[in-house]
Amino acid sequence: MTVIQQITVLGSTGSIGVSTLDVIARHPDRYRVYALTANTRVDLILPQIQSCRPRFVVMRDESAAQQLADQLKVLGDSETQVLAGAAGLLQVSAAGAVDTVMAAIVGAAGLEPTMAAVDAGKKVLLANKESLVMAGHLFMQAVARSGATLLPIDSEHNAIFQCMPARHQQGERHSLEADGVRRILLTGSGGPFRQTPLALLADMTPDQACAHPNWDMGRKISVDSATMMNKGLEFIEACWLFNTTPDKIDIVVHPQSVIHSMVEYNDGSVLAQLGNPDMRTPIAHALAFPERIDSGVAALDIIATARLDFEAPDYQRFPCLRLATEAVSAGGTAMTVLNAANEIAVDAFLEQRVRFTDIPVIIEHVLTGIPAIEPESLALVKEQDALARAMAQQFIRSSLSR
Ligand code: NAD
Ligand code: MG
């Protein structure tokens, strides 16, 4: 008999959150939603509450929490308790009744709730790559200390995980060399601007940047895919998740997004994970691991797929890739700074305060301006994050605002 798993979905109104609830709803015999969380969108979370009947719902925004509580009262729903703010997020991440936490808040806002789930030793399904980029060292230390189970949701990292040797999948952190792994091939589609003439990039709009050829995602990660900073963040994420060094990871552009990444062994074998580009596959994989469950994703039609192309990444077109590798080489809080400056630059681009091509300029300015130090504590990481955000905002105001 399967014991029903209680799940907290952090960021339930987002793209990953919605896909997670879709998979959960297919398996009422296995999963129950313990808590849902969102930032401000009462209209999006209300129908989720009505279909999942969670014990708790958290709105990060206090006035949204009040609004939601009022609406639930009118509807006569007294099953779900509404919590507010950062404390509410920590509570539903660490609660004793919770088995699994889906960490799908976007950006640095996901760090503390995700860490709370890690510290409480939960099974953590990690979509929020920014928390590993910001504080990878402290994050992985906390996983080791608490015995939390960490499973990657990012499609590439989930693919790599699936191609890894069995003992790595079981959570033993051997060096990859000892297990015969020669290198990781991290694939990326190249995004919507892979072939756009370079001279036109400066005029690309937020809607053009968010029109990803293969994936339907939130706006921040969509812009990251257009600059390929997403691949840069994933490069850093892979170093932490798989206990390896940057020289063992190669980025490969694969426009069809059918292969989600590969692992090469020292006998010459290259293992790949393939599938339709639909996040419900990695979500279902991680939810049920080590078992397999239906995800609702259509079977891959390999004949219709017909061809798989591969190219080397273009560092001139995608300066964010270079910046991410420079931050890895600088080490320490350089990755915190990279992530923070990127979040501010992407926000400013989405609000049409800066051009698409300003994004790497902003990040480079901040990365050069703040020396990397050892990330000794979360407090220090947060301090460097705030410093980088302030410097990015200041640079945008003084040098770039349109
Ligand atoms: P999204 O923008 O669609 O959703 C973000 C969610 O986070 C929403 O529920 C929102 O309410 C919540 N949120 C936003 N700001 C918040 C704050 N300050 N405090 C608390 N909650 C807040 O994003 P998404 O595309 O679902 O991405 C979520 C995470 O998953 C990101 O870290 C992204 O990099 C990662 N990821 C997404 C995909 C994808 O296909 N969408 C793939 C791989 C990884
Ligand atoms: Mg990815």
mmCIF file of C-alpha atoms in Angstrom, residues 50-392:
data_model
loop_
_atom_site.group_PDB
_atom_site.id
_atom_site.type_symbol
_atom_site.label_atom_id
_atom_site.label_comp_id
_atom_site.label_asym_id
_atom_site.label_seq_id
_atom_site.Cartn_x
_atom_site.Cartn_y
_atom_site.Cartn_z
ATOM 1 C CA GLN A 50 -11.017 24.940 -4.504
ATOM 2 C CA SER A 51 -9.680 21.929 -6.372
ATOM 3 C CA CYS A 52 -6.816 20.901 -4.021
ATOM 4 C CA ARG A 53 -8.367 21.745 -0.623
ATOM 5 C CA PRO A 54 -4.984 22.389 1.051
ATOM 6 C CA ARG A 55 -4.554 22.746 4.805
ATOM 7 C CA PHE A 56 -2.686 26.074 4.336
ATOM 8 C CA VAL A 57 -2.259 28.735 1.707
ATOM 9 C CA VAL A 58 0.393 31.437 1.965
ATOM 10 C CA MET A 59 0.344 34.788 0.198
ATOM 11 C CA ARG A 60 3.748 36.493 0.354
ATOM 12 C CA ASP A 61 2.008 39.826 0.002
ATOM 13 C CA GLU A 62 0.154 40.729 3.224
ATOM 14 C CA SER A 63 -2.711 42.623 1.597
ATOM 15 C CA ALA A 64 -3.256 39.771 -0.887
ATOM 16 C CA ALA A 65 -3.450 37.414 2.102
ATOM 17 C CA GLN A 66 -6.144 39.587 3.683
ATOM 18 C CA GLN A 67 -8.067 39.739 0.421
ATOM 19 C CA LEU A 68 -7.875 35.970 0.012
ATOM 20 C CA ALA A 69 -9.011 35.333 3.595
ATOM 21 C CA ASP A 70 -12.017 37.634 3.014
ATOM 22 C CA GLN A 71 -12.965 35.827 -0.196
ATOM 23 C CA LEU A 72 -12.675 32.367 1.397
ATOM 24 C CA LYS A 73 -14.925 33.546 4.231
ATOM 25 C CA VAL A 74 -17.556 34.713 1.755
ATOM 26 C CA LEU A 75 -17.320 31.343 0.010
ATOM 27 C CA GLY A 76 -17.769 29.573 3.347
ATOM 28 C CA ASP A 77 -14.407 27.774 3.046
ATOM 29 C CA SER A 78 -13.070 27.178 6.528
ATOM 30 C CA GLU A 79 -10.882 24.157 5.624
ATOM 31 C CA THR A 80 -7.961 26.227 4.387
ATOM 32 C CA GLN A 81 -6.064 28.557 6.671
ATOM 33 C CA VAL A 82 -4.489 31.646 5.106
ATOM 34 C CA LEU A 83 -0.998 32.683 6.227
ATOM 35 C CA ALA A 84 0.939 35.768 5.156
ATOM 36 C CA GLY A 85 4.475 36.857 4.437
ATOM 37 C CA ALA A 86 7.904 35.281 4.688
ATOM 38 C CA ALA A 87 7.118 33.583 7.996
ATOM 39 C CA GLY A 88 4.178 31.766 6.424
ATOM 40 C CA LEU A 89 6.426 30.430 3.640
ATOM 41 C CA LEU A 90 8.949 29.119 6.179
ATOM 42 C CA GLN A 91 6.182 27.490 8.210
ATOM 43 C CA VAL A 92 4.695 25.461 5.335
ATOM 44 C CA SER A 93 8.161 24.483 4.046
ATOM 45 C CA ALA A 94 9.291 23.034 7.352
ATOM 46 C CA ALA A 95 6.016 21.747 8.869
ATOM 47 C CA GLY A 96 6.265 18.288 10.410
ATOM 48 C CA ALA A 97 3.325 16.963 8.377
ATOM 49 C CA VAL A 98 5.026 17.743 5.062
ATOM 50 C CA ASP A 99 6.949 15.045 3.167
ATOM 51 C CA THR A 100 7.824 16.838 -0.065
ATOM 52 C CA VAL A 101 8.376 20.468 -1.013
ATOM 53 C CA MET A 102 8.257 21.646 -4.621
ATOM 54 C CA ALA A 103 10.540 24.723 -4.649
ATOM 55 C CA ALA A 104 9.122 26.708 -7.578
ATOM 56 C CA ILE A 105 9.291 30.330 -6.481
ATOM 57 C CA VAL A 106 11.185 32.386 -9.056
ATOM 58 C CA GLY A 107 14.430 34.156 -8.163
ATOM 59 C CA ALA A 108 16.194 34.964 -4.908
ATOM 60 C CA ALA A 109 12.821 35.104 -3.110
ATOM 61 C CA GLY A 110 12.922 31.295 -3.216
ATOM 62 C CA LEU A 111 16.145 30.948 -1.226
ATOM 63 C CA GLU A 112 14.879 31.059 2.354
ATOM 64 C CA PRO A 113 11.737 28.928 1.976
ATOM 65 C CA THR A 114 13.763 26.352 0.021
ATOM 66 C CA MET A 115 16.495 26.353 2.682
ATOM 67 C CA ALA A 116 13.819 25.897 5.354
ATOM 68 C CA ALA A 117 12.658 22.729 3.570
ATOM 69 C CA VAL A 118 16.268 21.526 3.263
ATOM 70 C CA ASP A 119 16.998 22.242 6.936
ATOM 71 C CA ALA A 120 13.890 20.291 7.913
ATOM 72 C CA GLY A 121 15.215 17.276 5.951
ATOM 73 C CA LYS A 122 12.371 17.177 3.431
ATOM 74 C CA LYS A 123 12.336 15.668 -0.011
ATOM 75 C CA VAL A 124 13.035 18.861 -1.961
ATOM 76 C CA LEU A 125 12.150 19.088 -5.654
ATOM 77 C CA LEU A 126 14.317 21.953 -6.831
ATOM 78 C CA ALA A 127 13.076 24.161 -9.660
ATOM 79 C CA ASN A 128 14.358 27.382 -8.059
ATOM 80 C CA LYS A 129 17.870 27.251 -9.563
ATOM 81 C CA GLU A 130 18.614 30.779 -8.320
ATOM 82 C CA SER A 131 18.927 29.521 -4.730
ATOM 83 C CA LEU A 132 21.767 27.164 -5.731
ATOM 84 C CA VAL A 133 23.455 29.866 -7.808
ATOM 85 C CA MET A 134 23.269 32.382 -4.947
ATOM 86 C CA ALA A 135 24.328 30.148 -2.108
ATOM 87 C CA GLY A 136 25.351 26.772 -3.551
ATOM 88 C CA HIS A 137 28.024 26.034 -0.979
ATOM 89 C CA LEU A 138 25.786 26.709 2.040
ATOM 90 C CA PHE A 139 22.859 24.995 0.338
ATOM 91 C CA MET A 140 24.739 21.734 -0.310
ATOM 92 C CA GLN A 141 26.222 21.809 3.203
ATOM 93 C CA ALA A 142 22.692 22.083 4.595
ATOM 94 C CA VAL A 143 21.543 19.137 2.456
ATOM 95 C CA ALA A 144 24.398 17.004 3.798
ATOM 96 C CA ARG A 145 23.721 18.084 7.382
ATOM 97 C CA SER A 146 19.961 17.507 7.405
ATOM 98 C CA GLY A 147 19.866 14.434 5.176
ATOM 99 C CA ALA A 148 17.308 16.101 2.888
ATOM 100 C CA THR A 149 16.689 14.388 -0.465
ATOM 101 C CA LEU A 150 17.411 16.826 -3.284
ATOM 102 C CA LEU A 151 15.952 16.070 -6.716
ATOM 103 C CA PRO A 152 16.443 18.393 -9.688
ATOM 104 C CA ILE A 153 13.418 19.652 -11.616
ATOM 105 C CA ASP A 154 15.280 21.759 -14.162
ATOM 106 C CA SER A 155 14.850 19.559 -17.249
ATOM 107 C CA GLU A 156 18.589 19.426 -18.012
ATOM 108 C CA HIS A 157 19.593 18.544 -14.468
ATOM 109 C CA ASN A 158 16.796 16.047 -14.171
ATOM 110 C CA ALA A 159 18.067 14.461 -17.414
ATOM 111 C CA ILE A 160 21.656 14.413 -16.120
ATOM 112 C CA PHE A 161 20.450 12.892 -12.850
ATOM 113 C CA GLN A 162 18.644 10.149 -14.773
ATOM 114 C CA CYS A 163 21.857 9.392 -16.725
ATOM 115 C CA MET A 164 24.039 9.331 -13.600
ATOM 116 C CA PRO A 165 25.437 6.153 -12.003
ATOM 117 C CA ALA A 166 23.030 4.463 -9.560
ATOM 118 C CA ARG A 167 24.949 5.353 -6.405
ATOM 119 C CA HIS A 168 24.924 9.042 -7.314
ATOM 120 C CA GLN A 169 21.137 8.819 -7.721
ATOM 121 C CA GLN A 170 20.953 7.271 -4.258
ATOM 122 C CA GLY A 171 22.513 10.412 -2.807
ATOM 123 C CA GLU A 172 26.123 9.318 -2.318
ATOM 124 C CA ARG A 173 28.330 12.248 -3.270
ATOM 125 C CA HIS A 174 31.288 10.444 -4.850
ATOM 126 C CA SER A 175 33.444 12.337 -7.276
ATOM 127 C CA LEU A 176 32.126 11.754 -10.776
ATOM 128 C CA GLU A 177 35.563 10.552 -11.947
ATOM 129 C CA ALA A 178 35.428 7.730 -9.435
ATOM 130 C CA ASP A 179 32.195 6.597 -11.058
ATOM 131 C CA GLY A 180 33.655 6.694 -14.571
ATOM 132 C CA VAL A 181 31.946 9.907 -15.679
ATOM 133 C CA ARG A 182 34.128 11.875 -18.116
ATOM 134 C CA ARG A 183 31.913 14.902 -18.692
ATOM 135 C CA ILE A 184 28.425 16.326 -18.644
ATOM 136 C CA LEU A 185 26.907 17.714 -21.852
ATOM 137 C CA LEU A 186 24.476 20.438 -20.784
ATOM 138 C CA THR A 187 22.120 21.151 -23.677
ATOM 139 C CA GLY A 188 20.192 24.345 -24.396
ATOM 140 C CA SER A 189 17.953 25.398 -27.265
ATOM 141 C CA GLY A 190 19.656 28.763 -27.867
ATOM 142 C CA GLY A 191 16.313 30.493 -27.238
ATOM 143 C CA PRO A 192 14.290 32.744 -29.531
ATOM 144 C CA PHE A 193 17.274 34.827 -30.732
ATOM 145 C CA ARG A 194 19.650 32.047 -31.796
ATOM 146 C CA GLN A 195 19.564 33.236 -35.407
ATOM 147 C CA THR A 196 18.401 36.841 -35.072
ATOM 148 C CA PRO A 197 20.853 39.208 -36.836
ATOM 149 C CA LEU A 198 23.115 40.658 -34.114
ATOM 150 C CA ALA A 199 22.317 44.219 -35.175
ATOM 151 C CA LEU A 200 18.626 43.697 -34.335
ATOM 152 C CA LEU A 201 19.120 42.341 -30.806
ATOM 153 C CA ALA A 202 19.100 45.786 -29.174
ATOM 154 C CA ASP A 203 15.528 46.364 -30.345
ATOM 155 C CA MET A 204 14.013 43.068 -29.231
ATOM 156 C CA THR A 205 10.940 43.583 -27.010
ATOM 157 C CA PRO A 206 9.978 41.701 -23.837
ATOM 158 C CA ASP A 207 7.252 39.829 -25.722
ATOM 159 C CA GLN A 208 9.718 38.738 -28.409
ATOM 160 C CA ALA A 209 12.186 37.621 -25.730
ATOM 161 C CA CYS A 210 9.458 35.648 -23.934
ATOM 162 C CA ALA A 211 8.335 33.794 -27.078
ATOM 163 C CA HIS A 212 10.464 30.703 -26.522
ATOM 164 C CA PRO A 213 10.479 28.304 -29.490
ATOM 165 C CA ASN A 214 10.030 25.107 -27.406
ATOM 166 C CA TRP A 215 9.113 25.835 -23.778
ATOM 167 C CA ASP A 216 6.246 27.739 -22.168
ATOM 168 C CA MET A 217 7.689 29.320 -19.009
ATOM 169 C CA GLY A 218 7.481 32.294 -16.630
ATOM 170 C CA ARG A 219 8.756 35.639 -17.950
ATOM 171 C CA LYS A 220 11.984 35.833 -15.937
ATOM 172 C CA ILE A 221 13.324 32.445 -17.044
ATOM 173 C CA SER A 222 12.119 33.163 -20.596
ATOM 174 C CA VAL A 223 14.301 36.293 -20.762
ATOM 175 C CA ASP A 224 17.149 34.282 -19.205
ATOM 176 C CA SER A 225 16.741 31.789 -22.061
ATOM 177 C CA ALA A 226 16.864 34.582 -24.635
ATOM 178 C CA THR A 227 20.173 35.913 -23.188
ATOM 179 C CA MET A 228 21.316 32.333 -22.440
ATOM 180 C CA MET A 229 21.974 33.450 -18.851
ATOM 181 C CA ASN A 230 19.654 30.560 -18.088
ATOM 182 C CA LYS A 231 22.352 28.185 -19.385
ATOM 183 C CA GLY A 232 24.942 30.096 -17.363
ATOM 184 C CA LEU A 233 22.866 29.684 -14.197
ATOM 185 C CA GLU A 234 22.336 26.016 -15.066
ATOM 186 C CA PHE A 235 26.093 25.551 -15.545
ATOM 187 C CA ILE A 236 26.589 26.736 -11.949
ATOM 188 C CA GLU A 237 23.606 24.679 -10.764
ATOM 189 C CA ALA A 238 25.141 21.540 -12.333
ATOM 190 C CA CYS A 239 28.500 22.086 -10.582
ATOM 191 C CA TRP A 240 26.756 22.064 -7.189
ATOM 192 C CA LEU A 241 24.200 19.330 -7.845
ATOM 193 C CA PHE A 242 26.654 16.864 -9.319
ATOM 194 C CA ASN A 243 29.657 17.706 -7.167
ATOM 195 C CA THR A 244 31.841 18.563 -10.137
ATOM 196 C CA THR A 245 34.031 21.298 -11.581
ATOM 197 C CA PRO A 246 33.367 23.621 -14.551
ATOM 198 C CA ASP A 247 35.956 21.885 -16.759
ATOM 199 C CA LYS A 248 33.808 18.712 -16.699
ATOM 200 C CA ILE A 249 30.725 20.454 -18.143
ATOM 201 C CA ASP A 250 30.302 21.412 -21.804
ATOM 202 C CA ILE A 251 27.403 23.534 -23.026
ATOM 203 C CA VAL A 252 25.882 22.284 -26.288
ATOM 204 C CA VAL A 253 23.237 24.130 -28.300
ATOM 205 C CA HIS A 254 20.498 21.742 -29.405
ATOM 206 C CA PRO A 255 17.646 23.720 -30.984
ATOM 207 C CA GLN A 256 14.972 20.976 -30.893
ATOM 208 C CA SER A 257 15.038 20.514 -27.062
ATOM 209 C CA VAL A 258 14.370 16.782 -27.441
ATOM 210 C CA ILE A 259 17.579 15.641 -25.752
ATOM 211 C CA HIS A 260 17.483 17.293 -22.330
ATOM 212 C CA SER A 261 21.201 16.671 -21.569
ATOM 213 C CA MET A 262 23.797 13.894 -21.656
ATOM 214 C CA VAL A 263 26.456 12.193 -19.547
ATOM 215 C CA GLU A 264 29.626 10.810 -21.108
ATOM 216 C CA TYR A 265 31.486 7.895 -19.476
ATOM 217 C CA ASN A 266 35.157 6.994 -19.795
ATOM 218 C CA ASP A 267 34.343 3.875 -21.848
ATOM 219 C CA GLY A 268 32.967 6.158 -24.579
ATOM 220 C CA SER A 269 29.282 5.650 -23.723
ATOM 221 C CA VAL A 270 27.132 8.766 -23.889
ATOM 222 C CA LEU A 271 23.769 8.472 -22.108
ATOM 223 C CA ALA A 272 21.010 10.911 -23.009
ATOM 224 C CA GLN A 273 17.486 11.497 -21.715
ATOM 225 C CA LEU A 274 14.962 12.387 -24.410
ATOM 226 C CA GLY A 275 11.351 13.502 -24.285
ATOM 227 C CA ASN A 276 8.866 16.129 -25.375
ATOM 228 C CA PRO A 277 9.659 19.564 -23.914
ATOM 229 C CA ASP A 278 7.065 19.471 -21.118
ATOM 230 C CA MET A 279 8.079 20.056 -17.498
ATOM 231 C CA ARG A 280 5.567 17.492 -16.257
ATOM 232 C CA THR A 281 8.119 14.769 -17.169
ATOM 233 C CA PRO A 282 10.859 15.896 -14.754
ATOM 234 C CA ILE A 283 8.194 16.814 -12.168
ATOM 235 C CA ALA A 284 6.631 13.328 -12.314
ATOM 236 C CA HIS A 285 10.086 11.743 -12.261
ATOM 237 C CA ALA A 286 11.100 13.594 -9.111
ATOM 238 C CA LEU A 287 7.738 13.214 -7.357
ATOM 239 C CA ALA A 288 7.725 9.433 -7.737
ATOM 240 C CA PHE A 289 11.478 8.723 -7.660
ATOM 241 C CA PRO A 290 12.614 5.938 -7.680
ATOM 242 C CA GLU A 291 9.287 4.771 -9.093
ATOM 243 C CA ARG A 292 7.748 5.957 -12.376
ATOM 244 C CA ILE A 293 4.264 7.426 -12.794
ATOM 245 C CA ASP A 294 2.136 8.825 -15.610
ATOM 246 C CA SER A 295 2.808 12.547 -16.161
ATOM 247 C CA GLY A 296 0.199 13.311 -18.808
ATOM 248 C CA VAL A 297 2.969 14.045 -21.337
ATOM 249 C CA ALA A 298 2.395 12.618 -24.820
ATOM 250 C CA ALA A 299 4.811 9.920 -26.002
ATOM 251 C CA LEU A 300 7.755 11.254 -27.994
ATOM 252 C CA ASP A 301 7.223 10.703 -31.718
ATOM 253 C CA ILE A 302 10.831 10.039 -32.712
ATOM 254 C CA ILE A 303 9.991 9.624 -36.413
ATOM 255 C CA ALA A 304 8.199 12.997 -36.505
ATOM 256 C CA THR A 305 11.150 14.528 -34.631
ATOM 257 C CA ALA A 306 13.278 13.355 -37.591
ATOM 258 C CA ARG A 307 16.456 15.250 -36.763
ATOM 259 C CA LEU A 308 18.526 16.403 -33.838
ATOM 260 C CA ASP A 309 20.981 19.261 -34.407
ATOM 261 C CA PHE A 310 23.918 20.330 -32.260
ATOM 262 C CA GLU A 311 26.077 23.480 -32.316
ATOM 263 C CA ALA A 312 28.768 25.060 -30.171
ATOM 264 C CA PRO A 313 27.492 28.029 -28.116
ATOM 265 C CA ASP A 314 28.111 31.493 -29.579
ATOM 266 C CA TYR A 315 29.797 33.574 -26.855
ATOM 267 C CA GLN A 316 29.659 36.749 -28.946
ATOM 268 C CA ARG A 317 25.904 36.573 -29.381
ATOM 269 C CA PHE A 318 25.391 35.515 -25.746
ATOM 270 C CA PRO A 319 27.792 37.512 -23.517
ATOM 271 C CA CYS A 320 25.831 36.317 -20.448
ATOM 272 C CA LEU A 321 27.370 32.878 -20.950
ATOM 273 C CA ARG A 322 30.839 34.368 -20.628
ATOM 274 C CA LEU A 323 29.786 36.362 -17.535
ATOM 275 C CA ALA A 324 28.466 33.230 -15.856
ATOM 276 C CA THR A 325 31.697 31.318 -16.501
ATOM 277 C CA GLU A 326 33.703 34.300 -15.205
ATOM 278 C CA ALA A 327 31.615 34.311 -12.023
ATOM 279 C CA VAL A 328 32.329 30.591 -11.555
ATOM 280 C CA SER A 329 36.069 31.206 -11.936
ATOM 281 C CA ALA A 330 35.963 34.123 -9.486
ATOM 282 C CA GLY A 331 34.110 31.805 -7.067
ATOM 283 C CA GLY A 332 32.481 32.647 -3.733
ATOM 284 C CA THR A 333 29.925 35.424 -3.789
ATOM 285 C CA ALA A 334 30.615 36.314 -7.450
ATOM 286 C CA MET A 335 27.782 33.911 -8.293
ATOM 287 C CA THR A 336 25.485 35.636 -5.768
ATOM 288 C CA VAL A 337 26.325 38.957 -7.393
ATOM 289 C CA LEU A 338 25.818 37.574 -10.919
ATOM 290 C CA ASN A 339 22.373 36.288 -9.982
ATOM 291 C CA ALA A 340 21.261 39.483 -8.234
ATOM 292 C CA ALA A 341 22.459 41.784 -11.032
ATOM 293 C CA ASN A 342 20.735 39.551 -13.568
ATOM 294 C CA GLU A 343 17.418 39.694 -11.680
ATOM 295 C CA ILE A 344 17.518 43.504 -11.601
ATOM 296 C CA ALA A 345 18.562 43.737 -15.271
ATOM 297 C CA VAL A 346 15.815 41.338 -16.390
ATOM 298 C CA ASP A 347 13.176 43.238 -14.373
ATOM 299 C CA ALA A 348 14.305 46.513 -15.930
ATOM 300 C CA PHE A 349 14.144 44.973 -19.411
ATOM 301 C CA LEU A 350 10.662 43.540 -18.791
ATOM 302 C CA GLU A 351 9.553 47.011 -17.643
ATOM 303 C CA GLN A 352 11.147 48.480 -20.788
ATOM 304 C CA ARG A 353 13.543 50.670 -18.821
ATOM 305 C CA VAL A 354 16.579 49.179 -20.588
ATOM 306 C CA ARG A 355 17.275 47.419 -23.885
ATOM 307 C CA PHE A 356 17.779 43.696 -24.340
ATOM 308 C CA THR A 357 21.489 44.229 -25.028
ATOM 309 C CA ASP A 358 21.873 46.273 -21.825
ATOM 310 C CA ILE A 359 21.297 43.171 -19.704
ATOM 311 C CA PRO A 360 24.888 41.851 -19.969
ATOM 312 C CA VAL A 361 26.274 45.394 -19.692
ATOM 313 C CA ILE A 362 24.548 45.837 -16.320
ATOM 314 C CA ILE A 363 25.701 42.457 -15.050
ATOM 315 C CA GLU A 364 29.297 43.046 -16.135
ATOM 316 C CA HIS A 365 29.339 46.473 -14.442
ATOM 317 C CA VAL A 366 28.200 44.960 -11.134
ATOM 318 C CA LEU A 367 30.392 41.844 -11.334
ATOM 319 C CA THR A 368 33.454 44.019 -11.933
ATOM 320 C CA GLY A 369 32.475 46.428 -9.160
ATOM 321 C CA ILE A 370 32.035 43.951 -6.303
ATOM 322 C CA PRO A 371 34.980 41.726 -5.348
ATOM 323 C CA ALA A 372 34.142 38.089 -4.595
ATOM 324 C CA ILE A 373 34.430 36.923 -0.995
ATOM 325 C CA GLU A 374 33.881 33.626 0.826
ATOM 326 C CA PRO A 375 30.148 32.977 1.370
ATOM 327 C CA GLU A 376 30.522 32.163 5.068
ATOM 328 C CA SER A 377 26.911 32.622 6.121
ATOM 329 C CA LEU A 378 23.481 33.190 4.664
ATOM 330 C CA ALA A 379 23.513 36.663 6.211
ATOM 331 C CA LEU A 380 26.624 37.498 4.203
ATOM 332 C CA VAL A 381 25.107 36.093 1.009
ATOM 333 C CA LYS A 382 22.019 38.258 1.538
ATOM 334 C CA GLU A 383 24.209 41.301 2.157
ATOM 335 C CA GLN A 384 26.112 40.751 -1.126
ATOM 336 C CA ASP A 385 22.837 40.139 -2.941
ATOM 337 C CA ALA A 386 21.476 43.475 -1.668
ATOM 338 C CA LEU A 387 24.713 45.280 -2.540
ATOM 339 C CA ALA A 388 24.617 43.957 -6.118
ATOM 340 C CA ARG A 389 20.955 44.915 -6.526
ATOM 341 C CA ALA A 390 21.621 48.461 -5.321
ATOM 342 C CA MET A 391 24.618 48.836 -7.646
ATOM 343 C CA ALA A 392 22.626 47.529 -10.625
#
